[in-house]
Amino acid sequence: MGVPLWMYLTVAAALFSIGMYGVLARRNAVAVLMGIELMLNAVNLNLVAFWRYLTPFNMSGQAFAAFVLVVAAAEVAVGLAIIIAVYRNRQSVEVEDVDMLKG
Amino acid sequence: MGNSNLFGLDVLSILVLAPAFGALLVVALPRNPWLGRILSLAIALLIGALAVIVFFSYDRTNPGMQFTSQTQWFALLGSDWSVGIDGISAAMVLLTGILVPLAILISWEIEDRVNVHLALILFFETGLMGVFVAQDLMIFFLFYELSLVPIYFLIDQWGGKNRKYAATKFMIYSIGGTLGMLLATQLIGWTAGTFNIKELTVFWPQFDGTGGTPGIFLGIDVQTVKALAFVGFFIAFCIKVPVFPFHTWLPDAHGEAPTAGSMLLAGVMLKLGAYGFIRLVVPLFPDVWIADIGLLGLNITWAGLFAFLAMLGIVLGAFAAFAQTDIKRLVAYSSVNHMGFVALGIAVMATVYGQAYATGSSEMMKDGIIAANGAVMQMFNHGLSSAAMFLLAGAIYHKTHTRDLREYGGLWVKAPIYGGIFIFTSMASLGLPGLNGFVSEFLVVRGAFPVFTWLTIFSMVGLLFTGAYILKGVRAVLHGPFNMKWRDTDVEIELREFIAIAPLMILILITGIFPNWILYVINNSVTLMMQGLS
Amino acid sequence: MVNFNDVNYLPWLIPLGPLLAFAIIALLTNRSRLVPTTSHEYGGHHPDYDGMLVPVVAPWSRVLSIVVGMSGVTAAWLMSLVVFFQGISTSKLGLDEKVFESSRNWLAMGADAFRIGILVDPLTVVMLFMVPLAVMCIFIYSIGYMAHDPRQARFFALISLFAGAMLTLVVADNLLLLFVGWEVMGVCSYLLIGFWYEKKSAYRAAIKAFTTTRVADVIMLLGIVYLHSMTGTLSFRDILYNEEVLTMLAGTPALIVGSWGISAAGLIGVFLIIGTIGKSAQFPLHVWLPDAMEGPTPVSAMIHAAAMVSAGIYAIIRMYPLFEAGGYPHSGEFTLPLLLMAVVGAFTALFAATIALTQNDVKKVLAYSTISQLGFMMAALGIGAYIAAFFHLITHAFFKALLFMASGSVIHAMEHGEHHLHEHHDEEHSDHAHDHAHDDHEAHDSHDAHDHHETVGEPIDRDAVDEPVEPHFDPQDMRNMGGLIRNIPVTAWTFIIGGISLAGFPLLTAGFWSKDEILADAWYVWSETSSVVHIFVFVMLVMAAFLTAFYTARQLSMTFLGAHRTEEASHAGLGGSRSIISITMQLPLVILAFFAIVAGFVGVPPDFPIFGSIFAPDGNPFFNFVKYSLLTEMQPPKPPFNAIPVLASFAVALGGLYLGWRMYGRTPLKAGEPDPMTKILSPSVYKLLQNKYYIDELYVAIFVKPSKWFAKNVVVVFVDKGIIDGTLHLIARVFTWIGDLFKVLNLWLIDGVGDGIPQGIIKFGAWFRRIQTGQVQQYLLLVLVAVLLVGLIFAVSAGFLQAAG
C-alpha cells in the first residue's frame, strides 16, 4: 500500500481541471470534445480509486467506470458526427460560430 | 272548466312546442333548400290545422278557459307550466296558425341559408303561440321575450339595406320596454306567491299590502307600487302594440324585414302587446286605469291618457303613412293607424272594467263590451289585412327590386290579377264595409263614442286619411301611365304568392260578410270577463 | 226555413244577382292571355305599348262577361218587379206591421246581437221600381258604349257590383247595412271614375271623388254610432216607427253641444246629413261630382241618376222622422237638421245652376244640373216636403239617366265623325300613320293627352289642378257641335225630351210635376205660417228653376240646332241605324224617355185643373202610397191647389226655355263665335262661373296642400324623425358616451391590472432571454459557477450546522 488515496485524488482533480479548461477555453470543437474525455477519465480515476481504497468488496465502482467508458465512447461518436455535420454546413468547427440555439 | 284536452292530448302544449321541434328538425336536415322548404311548410300546415281544429273545438257556449293543462315547472318561484285558452286567445291562436304557413310559403323565395330562415320562422311561432296560451305570468314573459330572438335574426340577416339599424333599434326598444315588465312580473308574482294569471287577477287588484309574501315593498305605499308596476307593463305593451309615441321602431323594422318577417311582425307580433293589455293589464290594474295619472296637474285617468295616445296613433299614423314614398313603410305606418283602433278599444274596455270593478257595475258596460269586441276583432282583422298588404308589397318588391312608390306606375296594365288583389286588400285595410276591417272599426268607434266622445271625433280624421294613404298607394302602384321601365319585367303575381294570399282574401271577405263566425266566440269570452266582475 | 217565394225573404235575393255577377266575372270569366299587344288595343293612346306583353281579355270572355252581367241585373230587375207589384197591391204598406221584412243576427254585442235584414216599405217599393230599371238601361247601353274597350269585362264586373251595392242599400232594414251599400258604391265609383286609370285626369277625379265623399262618410259613421249608442239599434222600424224612441232622442241633450240646446236627434241628424251632403254632392262637398265625368258615360249615368247621388237623398228620406223629431216644419217649427238641409239645398240649387250656365262641356252642364236638382230635393226635405222630394228623386233619376246616356251617344257620334275625318285624311297622306282605331276614351283624355308621354317614371305628387292644355279636338265641347239633330235623330229627340223634363216643361213632363209639388209645398206652408225658411227656399228654387230651363235650352240649342259648326259634327253618327252599337245605345234612351214623361203622372195633385181628375181621381196616388212610411202624425199635409206656385212654375220653365232658345237657338252660334253669355255677364263674372267659383283651387290651397305639408314635414320629419327618434338617438348617444367613459376607466384600472401582469412577464422574458446566447461554453461556465455556488452553500451551511451543532 505505497501510494495513498489522496494522490490519486489529486491527479484526478488535476486531470478534471485540465479537461474543464479545455472545454471552456478551447474554440475548436474537437478540442472541447477531448476536454470532455479528460473530465470523464478523471471521474473514472476517482471511481476506481475510491473502490480500491474504501469498498474493495463491492464492485460498484468498477461497474460505474465501465459504464462511463461506454458512454464516453458513444458520446465521442455522436459528438464527432455532429461536429462533422456542422462543419459540412458551416465550413467551421469553431464552437463560437455555432450559436443557432440563441434565444 | 271546459274540456281539458283534445284526442286525449295536451293540444296547447303541442301547439307551443311542436314548432320549436320542427325548427330543430329543419336545421338538422341536410342543406337541401327544397327539403327544408317542403318540410317546414308541412310542419306549419300541420300546426295550422291543429290551430283550426282547436278553434272550432272550442266550446263557444262555455266561454271560460279551455284545453287547460298544468305541470309543475319552476317550483322555487311558484311558477307552473300552465296553458289554456279562452275566446280571445283562441282567435289569436287561430290567426297565428293561419299566418305562419303562409309566411313560410312566401319565404320560399329566400335563396340564402334557406333552412335557417325557415327554422327561425317556426321558432318564432313557438314564441307567439306560447304567449297566447300562457296562463302563467312567468311563462307569458318567457315566450314574450323568446319571440324577439328569431325576428331579430330574420331582420338582421335577411333584411333590406338598412337592416342593422332596424334590427338593433327593434331589439333595444323591445328589451328596454320589457325591463319594467320583468320587474313588475317578479314583484307581483313574488308578492302573491304564485304566477298563475287567474289567481293573480283575483289577488292583485284587491291587494292592500297585507297578506301575501311580506317585505318586498321596502316600506313604499301600496298604491305607488301598484302604479309603478302598472307603468312597467304599460310601457312594455305600448311599445309592442305600438302606441304613439312608442311606434318609431315599427316602420324601420317592418320596412327592412324580409316579406315573411313583415307579415308575421305586423300580423301577429303586434298583437302580443294588445293581447297583453287585455289579458294582464286590464284585469290586474282595474283601479289604476281609472285613477288620475297625477302628472303635470292634468285631470285625466290612465285610460284617458291611453285613449288619447291611441287617437294620436290613429291620426298621426295615417298622416305619416300618407307622407311615405316607400311602399313597405307606408304599410308599416298603416299598422300604427290600425292598431290605434285596438288601443282605443282597449282604453274603453279598461275604463269600463275599472268602473265596474270599483262600483260593481258600469252604465257603460255595453259600450265596454262592444269596444273590447272591436279591439279583439281588429287585432284579428289587422292580422289578416296587414299580412296580405305586406305580402303584396313584398311581391312587387321581389320583382322590381325597388320599394319606391314613385318607381311604379300603371302596373295594372301588365298585372291585372295582382291589381285586383291589391285593390281588394287595400280596401280591406281602408275599412270598406263588406270586408273585415269595417266590422271591427265600427265596433271600436261605436264603443268609444259614448266614453271618449271627443277623441273618437278626432280619430275620424285618421279614418279619413286612411282613405287618403290607401288611395295614394293604389294610385302609385296601379294607376297612372305605365312606367316603361318595367316593360319587360313580369310584374304579375306568381302562383305561389297567389296561393299564399288566397286564404287571407277568403277570410277577409267571410269575416266582413259574416263576422259572427269569430266574433261570437270572442264576444262570449269578453262578456264573461267584463261581467264576471259583478 | 227561409222561403224565397215569400215576399218577406225575396228581397234578400235582389242585390245578390248583380253581386254574384260581379264575383263570377271577377273570378271566372274575366280571363286573359299574355299576348304582345298593340297600341291599337288601347285606342291608339299608348303607342309605347306596342309589342309589350300584356294580358288581354279574350273575346269569348268579354261576351260571357256581358252575358253574366246582364243576367245578374235582369234577375234583380225581375225580382224587384215581383216585390214592386206585391208592394203596390198591398194596401197601406208602411213601416208598421204591414212591412215586408226579415233579419238575422250579424254582430254579437254582449248579451244581445246586432241584426241585419231587409225591409220593404213604400219607399223601398218605389226605389225597387226605379233603380233596377235605370240600371238595366245603363247595362244595355254599356254593351254598345264599351264595345271597343279592352277592359269591357272588368267594366261589367264593377258596374254589377255598383248595382248590387245600390240594391243592398235600397232593401236594407238598418242604417248600418245601408252604410255598407253606401260605401261599396263609393269604392265602385272610385274604380269606375278611374276606369281609364292611365289618364291623370281620371285617377285624380277618382281619388277626389272618394276622398271628398269619405270626409262626409266618416262623419256619417259618427252619426250612426251615436244613434246606436243612444237607442241600441239601427233598425229603421225600431227607431223611425217608434214614437217613444223619437221623443227620447229629441228630448235628450246632445253630447258636447247639448248646452246649446241641441238634442241628440239634432246632432245625429246633422252628422247623417253631412254624409248626404258628401254623397249627393251638395255645397261645399260638391266638387267631386263634375270631375266624375272622367269615367265612362254609363258610369256617369249610374252615379248621377240611378245610384250614388240618389242614395244620399234616399238615406235622408229613409231617416226622415229622425230629422223631424222635435219639430214640425209644416207649422214652421224647424229642427237643426231640417234647417241645415233647407239652407244647403236651396243654396246649392241656385249656386250649381249658375255654374251650369257657362259650361261648354256637354257632360259638365249635366253634372252641375244634377247638383242643382239634388239641391232641390235637399231643400224640399228641409222644409218638410218629404213626398215631393222623393217624387222628384224618382223623376230626376229617369230624365237624368236619359240625359247622360244621350249625351254619351252625342259624344260617341262626334268621335265617330272625328275618326271619319281622319280616315279621309289618312287616305290623302298614307305615310301619316295615325292610328285610327276608334275608341271612346280618346275623347275623354284629349285635353291631357300629352300626359302619357311626359309622366313616365316621374315622381307623382303634383297637385290636383290640371293646367289647361291646348285641346286638339274635344268631342264633348258643345261649341264643336251644332245641328246634330240631323245626324242622330233618335238620340236628339230623346235628349230633348229629357231636357225639357229637366227644365220642367209644363204639364207634359215628369220634371214639371215633381218640381211643382216642391214649390207648391213651400208656398203653402209660407202662406199658412209665413215661415221665413219656406219663402227663402221658394224664391231660391224658383230662380234656380229659371236658370235650369235657360241652360237646358242653351245646351239643346248648341248641340242639336243650327248648322254644323265643325267638320267633325257634320260627319257625326252612330254607324248606321242597325249596328249593334246604335241599337244598344239608343234603345235605353227610348225606354227612359217614356218614363221621363209618364212618371210624372203618378204624382199629379187631385185638385189640379183637368189633370187632377184624369190622373188622380182618388187623390194623388204617389202621395197616398208613400205617406204610410211615416207615422201618421208626421205625414205632411196635402197642400190645396194654389195658382201662384203653378204659375211660377209655368213662367220660369217657359221663360227660361224661351230665353235660352232666343239666345242660342234662333240665332245659332257660328263656329268660333264667343258665347253671348260673356257679354251679358261681363267677362269677369263669366270667368268666375266658368272656373266654378275657384272652389277647387281654394280646396287645394287650404286642405290638400296643407295636409300634405303637415303629413310630410310635421308628422314624419318633425314628430317621428325629429322628436321621437331624436329623443331615442339622444338617449342612445348618451349611453354610448357613458359606455365610452367606462371604456377609458377600463383601460386604466382593469386593463392596468389584468394586462399589466402578462405584459410584465413578457417584458421580463424578453430581457431574460438574452442569457441564452447559443454559446455552449458559456452555458457550461454557468453550470460550473452554479455548481461551485451550490457546493459553497452546502459547505458553508454544513459549517454553520457544525458550529451550531
mmCIF file with all atom_site columns, N, CA, C and O in Angstrom, chain B residues 10-21 47 50 81 83 122-123 125-134 139 143 146:
data_model
loop_
_atom_site.group_PDB
_atom_site.id
_atom_site.type_symbol
_atom_site.label_atom_id
_atom_site.label_alt_id
_atom_site.label_comp_id
_atom_site.label_asym_id
_atom_site.label_entity_id
_atom_site.label_seq_id
_atom_site.pdbx_PDB_ins_code
_atom_site.Cartn_x
_atom_site.Cartn_y
_atom_site.Cartn_z
_atom_site.occupancy
_atom_site.B_iso_or_equiv
_atom_site.pdbx_formal_charge
_atom_site.auth_seq_id
_atom_site.auth_comp_id
_atom_site.auth_asym_id
_atom_site.auth_atom_id
_atom_site.pdbx_PDB_model_num
ATOM 1   N N  . ASP B 1 10  ? -102.554 16.960 -24.816 1.00 0.00 ? 10  ASP B N  1
ATOM 2   C CA . ASP B 1 10  ? -102.461 18.329 -24.316 1.00 0.00 ? 10  ASP B CA 1
ATOM 3   C C  . ASP B 1 10  ? -102.172 19.220 -25.528 1.00 0.00 ? 10  ASP B C  1
ATOM 4   O O  . ASP B 1 10  ? -101.044 19.561 -25.835 1.00 0.00 ? 10  ASP B O  1
ATOM 5   N N  . VAL B 1 11  ? -103.222 19.571 -26.255 1.00 0.00 ? 11  VAL B N  1
ATOM 6   C CA . VAL B 1 11  ? -103.026 20.180 -27.569 1.00 0.00 ? 11  VAL B CA 1
ATOM 7   C C  . VAL B 1 11  ? -102.300 21.512 -27.505 1.00 0.00 ? 11  VAL B C  1
ATOM 8   O O  . VAL B 1 11  ? -101.516 21.839 -28.384 1.00 0.00 ? 11  VAL B O  1
ATOM 9   N N  . LEU B 1 12  ? -102.565 22.280 -26.478 1.00 0.00 ? 12  LEU B N  1
ATOM 10  C CA . LEU B 1 12  ? -101.946 23.602 -26.446 1.00 0.00 ? 12  LEU B CA 1
ATOM 11  C C  . LEU B 1 12  ? -100.440 23.493 -26.287 1.00 0.00 ? 12  LEU B C  1
ATOM 12  O O  . LEU B 1 12  ? -99.677  24.195 -26.944 1.00 0.00 ? 12  LEU B O  1
ATOM 13  N N  . SER B 1 13  ? -100.007 22.567 -25.425 1.00 0.00 ? 13  SER B N  1
ATOM 14  C CA . SER B 1 13  ? -98.563  22.398 -25.287 1.00 0.00 ? 13  SER B CA 1
ATOM 15  C C  . SER B 1 13  ? -97.959  21.925 -26.593 1.00 0.00 ? 13  SER B C  1
ATOM 16  O O  . SER B 1 13  ? -96.861  22.334 -26.966 1.00 0.00 ? 13  SER B O  1
ATOM 17  N N  . ILE B 1 14  ? -98.707  21.104 -27.292 1.00 0.00 ? 14  ILE B N  1
ATOM 18  C CA . ILE B 1 14  ? -98.205  20.654 -28.601 1.00 0.00 ? 14  ILE B CA 1
ATOM 19  C C  . ILE B 1 14  ? -98.095  21.845 -29.544 1.00 0.00 ? 14  ILE B C  1
ATOM 20  O O  . ILE B 1 14  ? -97.089  22.019 -30.241 1.00 0.00 ? 14  ILE B O  1
ATOM 21  N N  . LEU B 1 15  ? -99.137  22.693 -29.524 1.00 0.00 ? 15  LEU B N  1
ATOM 22  C CA . LEU B 1 15  ? -99.105  23.866 -30.395 1.00 0.00 ? 15  LEU B CA 1
ATOM 23  C C  . LEU B 1 15  ? -97.888  24.723 -30.105 1.00 0.00 ? 15  LEU B C  1
ATOM 24  O O  . LEU B 1 15  ? -97.299  25.328 -30.991 1.00 0.00 ? 15  LEU B O  1
ATOM 25  N N  . VAL B 1 16  ? -97.515  24.814 -28.832 1.00 0.00 ? 16  VAL B N  1
ATOM 26  C CA . VAL B 1 16  ? -96.385  25.656 -28.480 1.00 0.00 ? 16  VAL B CA 1
ATOM 27  C C  . VAL B 1 16  ? -95.071  24.990 -28.838 1.00 0.00 ? 16  VAL B C  1
ATOM 28  O O  . VAL B 1 16  ? -94.188  25.614 -29.417 1.00 0.00 ? 16  VAL B O  1
ATOM 29  N N  . LEU B 1 17  ? -94.965  23.727 -28.509 1.00 0.00 ? 17  LEU B N  1
ATOM 30  C CA . LEU B 1 17  ? -93.645  23.101 -28.608 1.00 0.00 ? 17  LEU B CA 1
ATOM 31  C C  . LEU B 1 17  ? -93.354  22.507 -29.976 1.00 0.00 ? 17  LEU B C  1
ATOM 32  O O  . LEU B 1 17  ? -92.206  22.465 -30.399 1.00 0.00 ? 17  LEU B O  1
ATOM 33  N N  . ALA B 1 18  ? -94.395  22.088 -30.657 1.00 0.00 ? 18  ALA B N  1
ATOM 34  C CA . ALA B 1 18  ? -94.157  21.434 -31.948 1.00 0.00 ? 18  ALA B CA 1
ATOM 35  C C  . ALA B 1 18  ? -93.380  22.317 -32.926 1.00 0.00 ? 18  ALA B C  1
ATOM 36  O O  . ALA B 1 18  ? -92.463  21.832 -33.587 1.00 0.00 ? 18  ALA B O  1
ATOM 37  N N  . PRO B 1 19  ? -93.700  23.618 -33.036 1.00 0.00 ? 19  PRO B N  1
ATOM 38  C CA . PRO B 1 19  ? -92.919  24.425 -33.982 1.00 0.00 ? 19  PRO B CA 1
ATOM 39  C C  . PRO B 1 19  ? -91.440  24.445 -33.639 1.00 0.00 ? 19  PRO B C  1
ATOM 40  O O  . PRO B 1 19  ? -90.590  24.400 -34.531 1.00 0.00 ? 19  PRO B O  1
ATOM 41  N N  . ALA B 1 20  ? -91.131  24.464 -32.347 1.00 0.00 ? 20  ALA B N  1
ATOM 42  C CA . ALA B 1 20  ? -89.722  24.505 -31.969 1.00 0.00 ? 20  ALA B CA 1
ATOM 43  C C  . ALA B 1 20  ? -89.031  23.215 -32.379 1.00 0.00 ? 20  ALA B C  1
ATOM 44  O O  . ALA B 1 20  ? -87.921  23.234 -32.931 1.00 0.00 ? 20  ALA B O  1
ATOM 45  N N  . PHE B 1 21  ? -89.720  22.083 -32.148 1.00 0.00 ? 21  PHE B N  1
ATOM 46  C CA . PHE B 1 21  ? -89.111  20.820 -32.583 1.00 0.00 ? 21  PHE B CA 1
ATOM 47  C C  . PHE B 1 21  ? -88.995  20.791 -34.098 1.00 0.00 ? 21  PHE B C  1
ATOM 48  O O  . PHE B 1 21  ? -88.008  20.317 -34.658 1.00 0.00 ? 21  PHE B O  1
ATOM 49  N N  . ILE B 1 47  ? -99.441  22.316 -37.924 1.00 0.00 ? 47  ILE B N  1
ATOM 50  C CA . ILE B 1 47  ? -99.722  23.111 -36.734 1.00 0.00 ? 47  ILE B CA 1
ATOM 51  C C  . ILE B 1 47  ? -100.911 24.019 -36.985 1.00 0.00 ? 47  ILE B C  1
ATOM 52  O O  . ILE B 1 47  ? -101.783 24.190 -36.122 1.00 0.00 ? 47  ILE B O  1
ATOM 53  N N  . LEU B 1 50  ? -103.978 22.089 -36.731 1.00 0.00 ? 50  LEU B N  1
ATOM 54  C CA . LEU B 1 50  ? -104.275 21.848 -35.318 1.00 0.00 ? 50  LEU B CA 1
ATOM 55  C C  . LEU B 1 50  ? -104.903 23.082 -34.684 1.00 0.00 ? 50  LEU B C  1
ATOM 56  O O  . LEU B 1 50  ? -105.873 22.997 -33.916 1.00 0.00 ? 50  LEU B O  1
ATOM 57  N N  . TRP B 1 81  ? -95.986  25.374 -15.558 1.00 0.00 ? 81  TRP B N  1
ATOM 58  C CA . TRP B 1 81  ? -96.303  25.341 -16.983 1.00 0.00 ? 81  TRP B CA 1
ATOM 59  C C  . TRP B 1 81  ? -97.811  25.237 -17.064 1.00 0.00 ? 81  TRP B C  1
ATOM 60  O O  . TRP B 1 81  ? -98.392  24.182 -16.912 1.00 0.00 ? 81  TRP B O  1
ATOM 61  N N  . VAL B 1 83  ? -101.210 26.247 -19.256 1.00 0.00 ? 83  VAL B N  1
ATOM 62  C CA . VAL B 1 83  ? -101.726 26.779 -20.512 1.00 0.00 ? 83  VAL B CA 1
ATOM 63  C C  . VAL B 1 83  ? -103.236 26.609 -20.567 1.00 0.00 ? 83  VAL B C  1
ATOM 64  O O  . VAL B 1 83  ? -103.806 25.796 -19.846 1.00 0.00 ? 83  VAL B O  1
ATOM 65  N N  . LEU B 1 122 ? -90.363  29.091 -37.824 1.00 0.00 ? 122 LEU B N  1
ATOM 66  C CA . LEU B 1 122 ? -91.050  28.098 -36.988 1.00 0.00 ? 122 LEU B CA 1
ATOM 67  C C  . LEU B 1 122 ? -90.796  28.383 -35.505 1.00 0.00 ? 122 LEU B C  1
ATOM 68  O O  . LEU B 1 122 ? -91.698  28.286 -34.672 1.00 0.00 ? 122 LEU B O  1
ATOM 69  N N  . PHE B 1 123 ? -89.582  28.739 -35.228 1.00 0.00 ? 123 PHE B N  1
ATOM 70  C CA . PHE B 1 123 ? -89.227  29.029 -33.839 1.00 0.00 ? 123 PHE B CA 1
ATOM 71  C C  . PHE B 1 123 ? -90.024  30.236 -33.348 1.00 0.00 ? 123 PHE B C  1
ATOM 72  O O  . PHE B 1 123 ? -90.488  30.292 -32.204 1.00 0.00 ? 123 PHE B O  1
ATOM 73  N N  . GLU B 1 125 ? -92.916  30.966 -34.274 1.00 0.00 ? 125 GLU B N  1
ATOM 74  C CA . GLU B 1 125 ? -94.281  30.531 -33.988 1.00 0.00 ? 125 GLU B CA 1
ATOM 75  C C  . GLU B 1 125 ? -94.384  30.001 -32.558 1.00 0.00 ? 125 GLU B C  1
ATOM 76  O O  . GLU B 1 125 ? -95.391  30.230 -31.880 1.00 0.00 ? 125 GLU B O  1
ATOM 77  N N  . THR B 1 126 ? -93.365  29.323 -32.109 1.00 0.00 ? 126 THR B N  1
ATOM 78  C CA . THR B 1 126 ? -93.378  28.846 -30.728 1.00 0.00 ? 126 THR B CA 1
ATOM 79  C C  . THR B 1 126 ? -93.554  30.008 -29.759 1.00 0.00 ? 126 THR B C  1
ATOM 80  O O  . THR B 1 126 ? -94.373  29.962 -28.843 1.00 0.00 ? 126 THR B O  1
ATOM 81  N N  . GLY B 1 127 ? -92.766  31.063 -29.988 1.00 0.00 ? 127 GLY B N  1
ATOM 82  C CA . GLY B 1 127 ? -92.871  32.219 -29.101 1.00 0.00 ? 127 GLY B CA 1
ATOM 83  C C  . GLY B 1 127 ? -94.267  32.808 -29.110 1.00 0.00 ? 127 GLY B C  1
ATOM 84  O O  . GLY B 1 127 ? -94.844  33.101 -28.056 1.00 0.00 ? 127 GLY B O  1
ATOM 85  N N  . LEU B 1 128 ? -94.833  32.961 -30.296 1.00 0.00 ? 128 LEU B N  1
ATOM 86  C CA . LEU B 1 128 ? -96.152  33.592 -30.410 1.00 0.00 ? 128 LEU B CA 1
ATOM 87  C C  . LEU B 1 128 ? -97.228  32.743 -29.760 1.00 0.00 ? 128 LEU B C  1
ATOM 88  O O  . LEU B 1 128 ? -98.022  33.216 -28.939 1.00 0.00 ? 128 LEU B O  1
ATOM 89  N N  . MET B 1 129 ? -97.214  31.457 -30.103 1.00 0.00 ? 129 MET B N  1
ATOM 90  C CA . MET B 1 129 ? -98.220  30.557 -29.533 1.00 0.00 ? 129 MET B CA 1
ATOM 91  C C  . MET B 1 129 ? -98.092  30.523 -28.010 1.00 0.00 ? 129 MET B C  1
ATOM 92  O O  . MET B 1 129 ? -99.091  30.534 -27.285 1.00 0.00 ? 129 MET B O  1
ATOM 93  N N  . GLY B 1 130 ? -96.855  30.515 -27.561 1.00 0.00 ? 130 GLY B N  1
ATOM 94  C CA . GLY B 1 130 ? -96.625  30.448 -26.122 1.00 0.00 ? 130 GLY B CA 1
ATOM 95  C C  . GLY B 1 130 ? -97.273  31.605 -25.397 1.00 0.00 ? 130 GLY B C  1
ATOM 96  O O  . GLY B 1 130 ? -97.900  31.438 -24.348 1.00 0.00 ? 130 GLY B O  1
ATOM 97  N N  . VAL B 1 131 ? -97.132  32.802 -25.945 1.00 0.00 ? 131 VAL B N  1
ATOM 98  C CA . VAL B 1 131 ? -97.733  33.964 -25.293 1.00 0.00 ? 131 VAL B CA 1
ATOM 99  C C  . VAL B 1 131 ? -99.251  33.822 -25.251 1.00 0.00 ? 131 VAL B C  1
ATOM 100 O O  . VAL B 1 131 ? -99.878  34.086 -24.224 1.00 0.00 ? 131 VAL B O  1
ATOM 101 N N  . PHE B 1 132 ? -99.805  33.368 -26.359 1.00 0.00 ? 132 PHE B N  1
ATOM 102 C CA . PHE B 1 132 ? -101.272 33.366 -26.429 1.00 0.00 ? 132 PHE B CA 1
ATOM 103 C C  . PHE B 1 132 ? -101.902 32.299 -25.541 1.00 0.00 ? 132 PHE B C  1
ATOM 104 O O  . PHE B 1 132 ? -103.055 32.439 -25.151 1.00 0.00 ? 132 PHE B O  1
ATOM 105 N N  . VAL B 1 133 ? -101.183 31.216 -25.281 1.00 0.00 ? 133 VAL B N  1
ATOM 106 C CA . VAL B 1 133 ? -101.814 30.185 -24.471 1.00 0.00 ? 133 VAL B CA 1
ATOM 107 C C  . VAL B 1 133 ? -101.368 30.242 -23.011 1.00 0.00 ? 133 VAL B C  1
ATOM 108 O O  . VAL B 1 133 ? -101.933 29.548 -22.183 1.00 0.00 ? 133 VAL B O  1
ATOM 109 N N  . ALA B 1 134 ? -100.369 31.082 -22.700 1.00 0.00 ? 134 ALA B N  1
ATOM 110 C CA . ALA B 1 134 ? -99.812  31.057 -21.343 1.00 0.00 ? 134 ALA B CA 1
ATOM 111 C C  . ALA B 1 134 ? -100.862 31.467 -20.319 1.00 0.00 ? 134 ALA B C  1
ATOM 112 O O  . ALA B 1 134 ? -101.578 32.440 -20.500 1.00 0.00 ? 134 ALA B O  1
ATOM 113 N N  . ILE B 1 139 ? -94.377  32.167 -17.629 1.00 0.00 ? 139 ILE B N  1
ATOM 114 C CA . ILE B 1 139 ? -94.391  31.542 -18.958 1.00 0.00 ? 139 ILE B CA 1
ATOM 115 C C  . ILE B 1 139 ? -94.690  32.604 -20.005 1.00 0.00 ? 139 ILE B C  1
ATOM 116 O O  . ILE B 1 139 ? -94.070  32.675 -21.071 1.00 0.00 ? 139 ILE B O  1
ATOM 117 N N  . PHE B 1 143 ? -92.095  33.547 -23.074 1.00 0.00 ? 143 PHE B N  1
ATOM 118 C CA . PHE B 1 143 ? -92.356  33.456 -24.508 1.00 0.00 ? 143 PHE B CA 1
ATOM 119 C C  . PHE B 1 143 ? -92.392  34.832 -25.151 1.00 0.00 ? 143 PHE B C  1
ATOM 120 O O  . PHE B 1 143 ? -92.031  35.000 -26.305 1.00 0.00 ? 143 PHE B O  1
ATOM 121 N N  . LEU B 1 146 ? -88.938  35.458 -25.767 1.00 0.00 ? 146 LEU B N  1
ATOM 122 C CA . LEU B 1 146 ? -88.396  34.465 -26.693 1.00 0.00 ? 146 LEU B CA 1
ATOM 123 C C  . LEU B 1 146 ? -88.737  34.827 -28.144 1.00 0.00 ? 146 LEU B C  1
ATOM 124 O O  . LEU B 1 146 ? -87.949  34.618 -29.051 1.00 0.00 ? 146 LEU B O  1
#
